[in-house]
mmCIF file of C-alpha atoms and ligand atoms in Angstrom:
data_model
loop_
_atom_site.group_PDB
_atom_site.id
_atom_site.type_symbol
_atom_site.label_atom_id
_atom_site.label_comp_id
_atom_site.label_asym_id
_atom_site.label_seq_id
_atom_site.Cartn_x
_atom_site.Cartn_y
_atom_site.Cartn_z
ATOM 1 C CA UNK C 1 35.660 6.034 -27.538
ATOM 2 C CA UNK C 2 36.888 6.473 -23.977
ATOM 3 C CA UNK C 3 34.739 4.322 -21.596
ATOM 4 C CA UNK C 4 36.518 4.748 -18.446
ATOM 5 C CA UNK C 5 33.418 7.176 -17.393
ATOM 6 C CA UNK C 6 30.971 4.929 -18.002
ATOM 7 C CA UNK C 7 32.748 1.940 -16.232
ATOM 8 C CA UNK C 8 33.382 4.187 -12.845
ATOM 9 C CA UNK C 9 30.362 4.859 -13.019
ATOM 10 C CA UNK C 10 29.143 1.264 -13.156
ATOM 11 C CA UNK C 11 31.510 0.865 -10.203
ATOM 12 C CA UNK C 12 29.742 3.540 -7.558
ATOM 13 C CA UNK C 13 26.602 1.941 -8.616
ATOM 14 C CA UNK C 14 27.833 -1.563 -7.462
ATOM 15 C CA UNK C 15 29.608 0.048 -4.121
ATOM 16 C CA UNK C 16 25.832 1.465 -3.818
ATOM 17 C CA UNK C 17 24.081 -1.819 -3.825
ATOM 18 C CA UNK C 18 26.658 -3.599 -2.175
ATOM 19 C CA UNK C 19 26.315 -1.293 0.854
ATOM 20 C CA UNK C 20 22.679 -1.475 0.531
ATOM 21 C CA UNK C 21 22.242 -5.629 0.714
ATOM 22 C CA UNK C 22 24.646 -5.549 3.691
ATOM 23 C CA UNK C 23 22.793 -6.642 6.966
ATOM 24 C CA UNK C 24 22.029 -3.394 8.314
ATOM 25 C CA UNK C 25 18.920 -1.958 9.726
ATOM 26 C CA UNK C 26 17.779 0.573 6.772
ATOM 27 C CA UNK C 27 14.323 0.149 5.797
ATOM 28 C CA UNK C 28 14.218 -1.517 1.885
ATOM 29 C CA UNK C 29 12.352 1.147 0.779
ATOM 30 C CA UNK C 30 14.680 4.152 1.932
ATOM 31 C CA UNK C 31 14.703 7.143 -0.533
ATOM 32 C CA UNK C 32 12.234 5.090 -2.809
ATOM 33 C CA UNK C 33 9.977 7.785 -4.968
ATOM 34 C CA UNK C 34 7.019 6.072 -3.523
ATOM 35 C CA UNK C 35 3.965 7.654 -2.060
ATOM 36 C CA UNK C 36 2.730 11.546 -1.699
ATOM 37 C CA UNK C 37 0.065 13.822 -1.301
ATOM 38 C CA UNK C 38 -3.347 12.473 -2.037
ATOM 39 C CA UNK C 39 -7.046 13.981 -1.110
ATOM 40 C CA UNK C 40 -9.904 10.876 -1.520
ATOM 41 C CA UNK C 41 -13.213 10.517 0.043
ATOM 42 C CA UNK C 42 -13.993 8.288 3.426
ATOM 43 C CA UNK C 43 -16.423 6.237 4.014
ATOM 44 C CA UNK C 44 -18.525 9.152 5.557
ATOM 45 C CA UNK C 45 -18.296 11.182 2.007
ATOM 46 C CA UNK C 46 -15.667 13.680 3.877
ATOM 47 C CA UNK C 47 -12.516 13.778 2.412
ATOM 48 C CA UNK C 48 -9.370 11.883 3.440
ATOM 49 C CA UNK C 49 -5.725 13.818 2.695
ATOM 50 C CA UNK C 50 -2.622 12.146 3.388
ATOM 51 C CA UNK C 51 -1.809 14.654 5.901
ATOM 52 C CA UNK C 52 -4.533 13.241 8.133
ATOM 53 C CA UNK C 53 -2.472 9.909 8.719
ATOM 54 C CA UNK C 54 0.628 12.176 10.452
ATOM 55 C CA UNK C 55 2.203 10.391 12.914
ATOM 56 C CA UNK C 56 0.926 7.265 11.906
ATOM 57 C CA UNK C 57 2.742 4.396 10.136
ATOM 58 C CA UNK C 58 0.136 3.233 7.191
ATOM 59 C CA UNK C 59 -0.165 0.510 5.576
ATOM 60 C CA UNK C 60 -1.477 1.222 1.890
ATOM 61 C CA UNK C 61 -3.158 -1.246 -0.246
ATOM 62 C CA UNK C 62 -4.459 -0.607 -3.575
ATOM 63 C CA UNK C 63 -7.544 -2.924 -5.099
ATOM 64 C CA UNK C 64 -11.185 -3.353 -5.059
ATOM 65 C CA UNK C 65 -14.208 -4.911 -3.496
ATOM 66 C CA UNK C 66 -15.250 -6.902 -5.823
ATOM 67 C CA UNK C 67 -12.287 -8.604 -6.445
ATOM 68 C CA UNK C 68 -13.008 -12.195 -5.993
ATOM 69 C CA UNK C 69 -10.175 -13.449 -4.502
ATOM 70 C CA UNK C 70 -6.315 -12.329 -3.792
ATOM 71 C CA UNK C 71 -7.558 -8.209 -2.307
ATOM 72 C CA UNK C 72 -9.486 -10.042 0.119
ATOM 73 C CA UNK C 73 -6.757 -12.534 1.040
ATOM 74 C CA UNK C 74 -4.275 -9.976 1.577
ATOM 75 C CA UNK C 75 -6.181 -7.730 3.691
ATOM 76 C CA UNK C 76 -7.402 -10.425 6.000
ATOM 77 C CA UNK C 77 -3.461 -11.184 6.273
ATOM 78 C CA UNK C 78 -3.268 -7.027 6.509
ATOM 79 C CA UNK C 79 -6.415 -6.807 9.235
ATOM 80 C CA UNK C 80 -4.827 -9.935 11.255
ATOM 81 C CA UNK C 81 -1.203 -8.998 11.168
ATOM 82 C CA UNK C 82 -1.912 -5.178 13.059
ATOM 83 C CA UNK C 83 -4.072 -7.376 15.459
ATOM 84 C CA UNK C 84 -1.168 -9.774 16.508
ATOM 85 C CA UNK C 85 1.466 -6.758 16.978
ATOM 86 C CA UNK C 86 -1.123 -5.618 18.764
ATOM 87 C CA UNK C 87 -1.072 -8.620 21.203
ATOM 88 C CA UNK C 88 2.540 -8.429 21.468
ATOM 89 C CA UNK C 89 2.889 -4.712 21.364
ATOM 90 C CA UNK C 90 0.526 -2.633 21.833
ATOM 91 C CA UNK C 91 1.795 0.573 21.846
ATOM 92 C CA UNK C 92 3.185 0.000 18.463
ATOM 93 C CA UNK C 93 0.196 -1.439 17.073
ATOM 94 C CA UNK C 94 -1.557 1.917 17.941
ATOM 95 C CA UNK C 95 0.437 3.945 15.490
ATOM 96 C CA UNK C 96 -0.764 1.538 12.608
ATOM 97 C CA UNK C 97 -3.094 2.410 10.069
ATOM 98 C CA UNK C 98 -4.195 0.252 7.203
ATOM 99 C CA UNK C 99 -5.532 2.029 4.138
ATOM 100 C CA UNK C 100 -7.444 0.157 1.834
ATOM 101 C CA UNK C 101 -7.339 2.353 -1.781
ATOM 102 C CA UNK C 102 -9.961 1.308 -4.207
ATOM 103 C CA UNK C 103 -8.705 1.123 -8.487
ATOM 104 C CA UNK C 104 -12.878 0.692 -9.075
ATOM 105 C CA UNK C 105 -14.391 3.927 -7.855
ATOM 106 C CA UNK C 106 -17.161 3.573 -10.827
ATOM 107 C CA UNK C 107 -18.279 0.479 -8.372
ATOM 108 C CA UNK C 108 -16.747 1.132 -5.047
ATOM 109 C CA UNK C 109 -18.589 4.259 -3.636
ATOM 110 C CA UNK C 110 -17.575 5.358 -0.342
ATOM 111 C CA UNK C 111 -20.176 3.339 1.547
ATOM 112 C CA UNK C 112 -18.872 0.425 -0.462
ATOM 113 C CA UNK C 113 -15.300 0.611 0.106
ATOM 114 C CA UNK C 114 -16.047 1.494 3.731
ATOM 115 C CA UNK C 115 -17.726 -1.709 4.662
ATOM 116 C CA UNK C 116 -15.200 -3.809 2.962
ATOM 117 C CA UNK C 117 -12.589 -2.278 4.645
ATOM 118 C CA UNK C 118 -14.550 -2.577 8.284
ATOM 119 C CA UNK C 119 -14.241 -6.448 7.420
ATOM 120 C CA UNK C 120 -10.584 -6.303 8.153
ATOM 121 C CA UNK C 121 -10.401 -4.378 11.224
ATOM 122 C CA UNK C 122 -11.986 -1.331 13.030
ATOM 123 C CA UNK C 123 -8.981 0.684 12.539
ATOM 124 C CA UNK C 124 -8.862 -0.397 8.549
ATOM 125 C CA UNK C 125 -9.834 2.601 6.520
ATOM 126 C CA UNK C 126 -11.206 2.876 3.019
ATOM 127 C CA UNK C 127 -11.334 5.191 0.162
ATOM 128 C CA UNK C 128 -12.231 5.997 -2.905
ATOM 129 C CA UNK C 129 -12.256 8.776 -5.344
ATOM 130 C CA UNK C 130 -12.724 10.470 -8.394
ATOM 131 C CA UNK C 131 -11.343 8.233 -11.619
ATOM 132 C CA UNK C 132 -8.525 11.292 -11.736
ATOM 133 C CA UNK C 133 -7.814 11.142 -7.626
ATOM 134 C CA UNK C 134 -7.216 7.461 -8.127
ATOM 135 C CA UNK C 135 -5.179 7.651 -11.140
ATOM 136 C CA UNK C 136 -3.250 10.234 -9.638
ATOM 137 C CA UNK C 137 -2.718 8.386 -6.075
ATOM 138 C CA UNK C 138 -2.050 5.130 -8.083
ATOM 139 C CA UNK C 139 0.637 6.746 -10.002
ATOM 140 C CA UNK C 140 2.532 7.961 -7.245
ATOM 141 C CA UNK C 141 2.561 4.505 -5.433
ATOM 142 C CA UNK C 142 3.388 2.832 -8.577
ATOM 143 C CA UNK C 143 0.005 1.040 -8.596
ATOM 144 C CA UNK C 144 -1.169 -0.186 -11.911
ATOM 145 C CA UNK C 145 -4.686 -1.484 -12.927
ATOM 146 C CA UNK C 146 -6.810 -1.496 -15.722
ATOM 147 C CA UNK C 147 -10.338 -3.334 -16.477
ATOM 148 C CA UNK C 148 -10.776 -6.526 -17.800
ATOM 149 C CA UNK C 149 -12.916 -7.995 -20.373
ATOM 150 C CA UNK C 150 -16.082 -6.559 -22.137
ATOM 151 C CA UNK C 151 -15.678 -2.845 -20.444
ATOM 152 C CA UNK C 152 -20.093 -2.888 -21.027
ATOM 153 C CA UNK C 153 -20.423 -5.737 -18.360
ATOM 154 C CA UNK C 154 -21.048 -5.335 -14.612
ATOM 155 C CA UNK C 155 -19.780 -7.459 -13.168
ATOM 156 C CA UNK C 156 -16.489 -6.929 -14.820
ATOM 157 C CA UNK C 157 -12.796 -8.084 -12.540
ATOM 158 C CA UNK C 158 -10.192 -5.238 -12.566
ATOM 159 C CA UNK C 159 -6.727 -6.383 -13.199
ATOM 160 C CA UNK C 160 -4.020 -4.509 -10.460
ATOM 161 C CA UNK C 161 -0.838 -4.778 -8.504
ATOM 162 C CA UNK C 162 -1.142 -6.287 -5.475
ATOM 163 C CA UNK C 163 1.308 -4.511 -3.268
ATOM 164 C CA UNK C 164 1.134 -3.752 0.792
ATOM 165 C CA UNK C 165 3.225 -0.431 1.121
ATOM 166 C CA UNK C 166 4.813 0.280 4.833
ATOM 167 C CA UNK C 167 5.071 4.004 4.890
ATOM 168 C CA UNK C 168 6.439 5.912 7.708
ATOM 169 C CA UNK C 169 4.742 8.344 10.527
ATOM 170 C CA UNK C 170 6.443 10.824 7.764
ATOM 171 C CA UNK C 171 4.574 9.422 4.635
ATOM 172 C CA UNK C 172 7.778 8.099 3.316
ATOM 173 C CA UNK C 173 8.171 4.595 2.346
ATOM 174 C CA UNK C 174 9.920 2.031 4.548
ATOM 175 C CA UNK C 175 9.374 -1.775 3.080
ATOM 176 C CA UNK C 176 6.878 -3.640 1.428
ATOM 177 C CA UNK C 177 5.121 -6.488 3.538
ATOM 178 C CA UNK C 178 3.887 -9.942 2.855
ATOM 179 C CA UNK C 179 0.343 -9.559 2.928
ATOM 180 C CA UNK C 180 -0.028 -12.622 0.359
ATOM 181 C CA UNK C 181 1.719 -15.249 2.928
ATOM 182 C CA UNK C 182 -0.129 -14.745 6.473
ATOM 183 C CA UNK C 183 -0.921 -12.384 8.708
ATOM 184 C CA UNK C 184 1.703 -13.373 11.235
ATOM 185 C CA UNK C 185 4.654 -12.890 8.445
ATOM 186 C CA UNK C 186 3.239 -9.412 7.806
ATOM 187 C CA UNK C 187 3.286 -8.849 12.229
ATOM 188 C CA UNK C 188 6.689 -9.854 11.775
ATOM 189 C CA UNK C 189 7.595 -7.438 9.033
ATOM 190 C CA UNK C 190 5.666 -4.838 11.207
ATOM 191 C CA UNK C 191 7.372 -5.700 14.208
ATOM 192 C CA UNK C 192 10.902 -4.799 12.439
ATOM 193 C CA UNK C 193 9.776 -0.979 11.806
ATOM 194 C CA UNK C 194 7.193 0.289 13.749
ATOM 195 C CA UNK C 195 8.900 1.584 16.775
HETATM 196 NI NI1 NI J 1 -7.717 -7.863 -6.182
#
């Protein structure tokens, strides 16, 4: 069997990542399939569509209120790290929007998710949805969660992927940040991209 194929093939693909871990100034996330069209429901019961964030850069997080410890964490790290850019840059600041995306819409009705989010920072936004909307916003970001435990109790803990998306004023995805170190390492990510 002739191989040569197969090896030059392996070859562009190490060229590729070469190029890409060479210090230049393309966002990690270039070309990644992450993100899309989504329509969820705001605090205020309206709905929310992707298209309403144009022009902004977002910051989309995926978890739930209830979640006893590491959602909350992150988007105090999320809430605090828009408010220092903000102290250092204003303008850029402006143009951020964190979006906090519940995986527990049987428990996090709009109300719900929009007073958790309000904890974080008046521009933080929450939303919820339908089980399918979720699923299907969840999917595209790669986002995975599932219940945990006896699926009959209430006050069941949702297991989930804890990931801080950058996207772009386009919707496409430009790196991931650090919401689980501190707010000012996820200011610093922020202040790399948001121009
Ligand atoms: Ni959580």
């Amino acid at each position: 069997m002739n191989q040569a194929p197969f090896r030059t093939a392996l070859f562009a693909l190490a060229l590729g990542l070469a190029a890409c871990s060479q210090p230049s100034q393309s966002p990690p996330l270039e070309g990644a399939r992450i993100g899309g069209p989504f329509a969820l429901t705001g605090a205020d019961g309206r709905t929310v569509r992707d298209t309403d964030f144009a022009g902004k850069y977002r910051i989309v997080y995926f978890g739930y209120t209830y979640c006893p410890d590491v959602c909350p964490v992150d988007m105090a790290n999320i809430g605090q790290g828009v408010k220092l850019l903000a102290k250092s840059d204003p303008d850029a600041a402006s143009r951020v929007v964190p979006i906090f995306i519940s995986i527990d819409p049987a428990r996090d009705t709009p109300e719900v998710v929009g007073k958790f989010a309000a904890n974080f920072g008046d521009t933080v936004v929450g939303l919820t949805g339908t089980p399918e909307q979720i699923a299907a916003v969840a999917k595209s970001y790669a986002a995975i969660y599932s219940k945990e435990g006896d699926p009959k109790a209430k006050d069941y803990l949702m297991s989930h992927t804890n990931i801080a998306y950058l996207m772009g004023p386009d919707g496409k995805p430009i790196a991931l940040l650090p919401a689980e170190q501190s707010g000012q390492a996820v200011a610093d990510e922020l202040g790399k991209w948001v121009k």
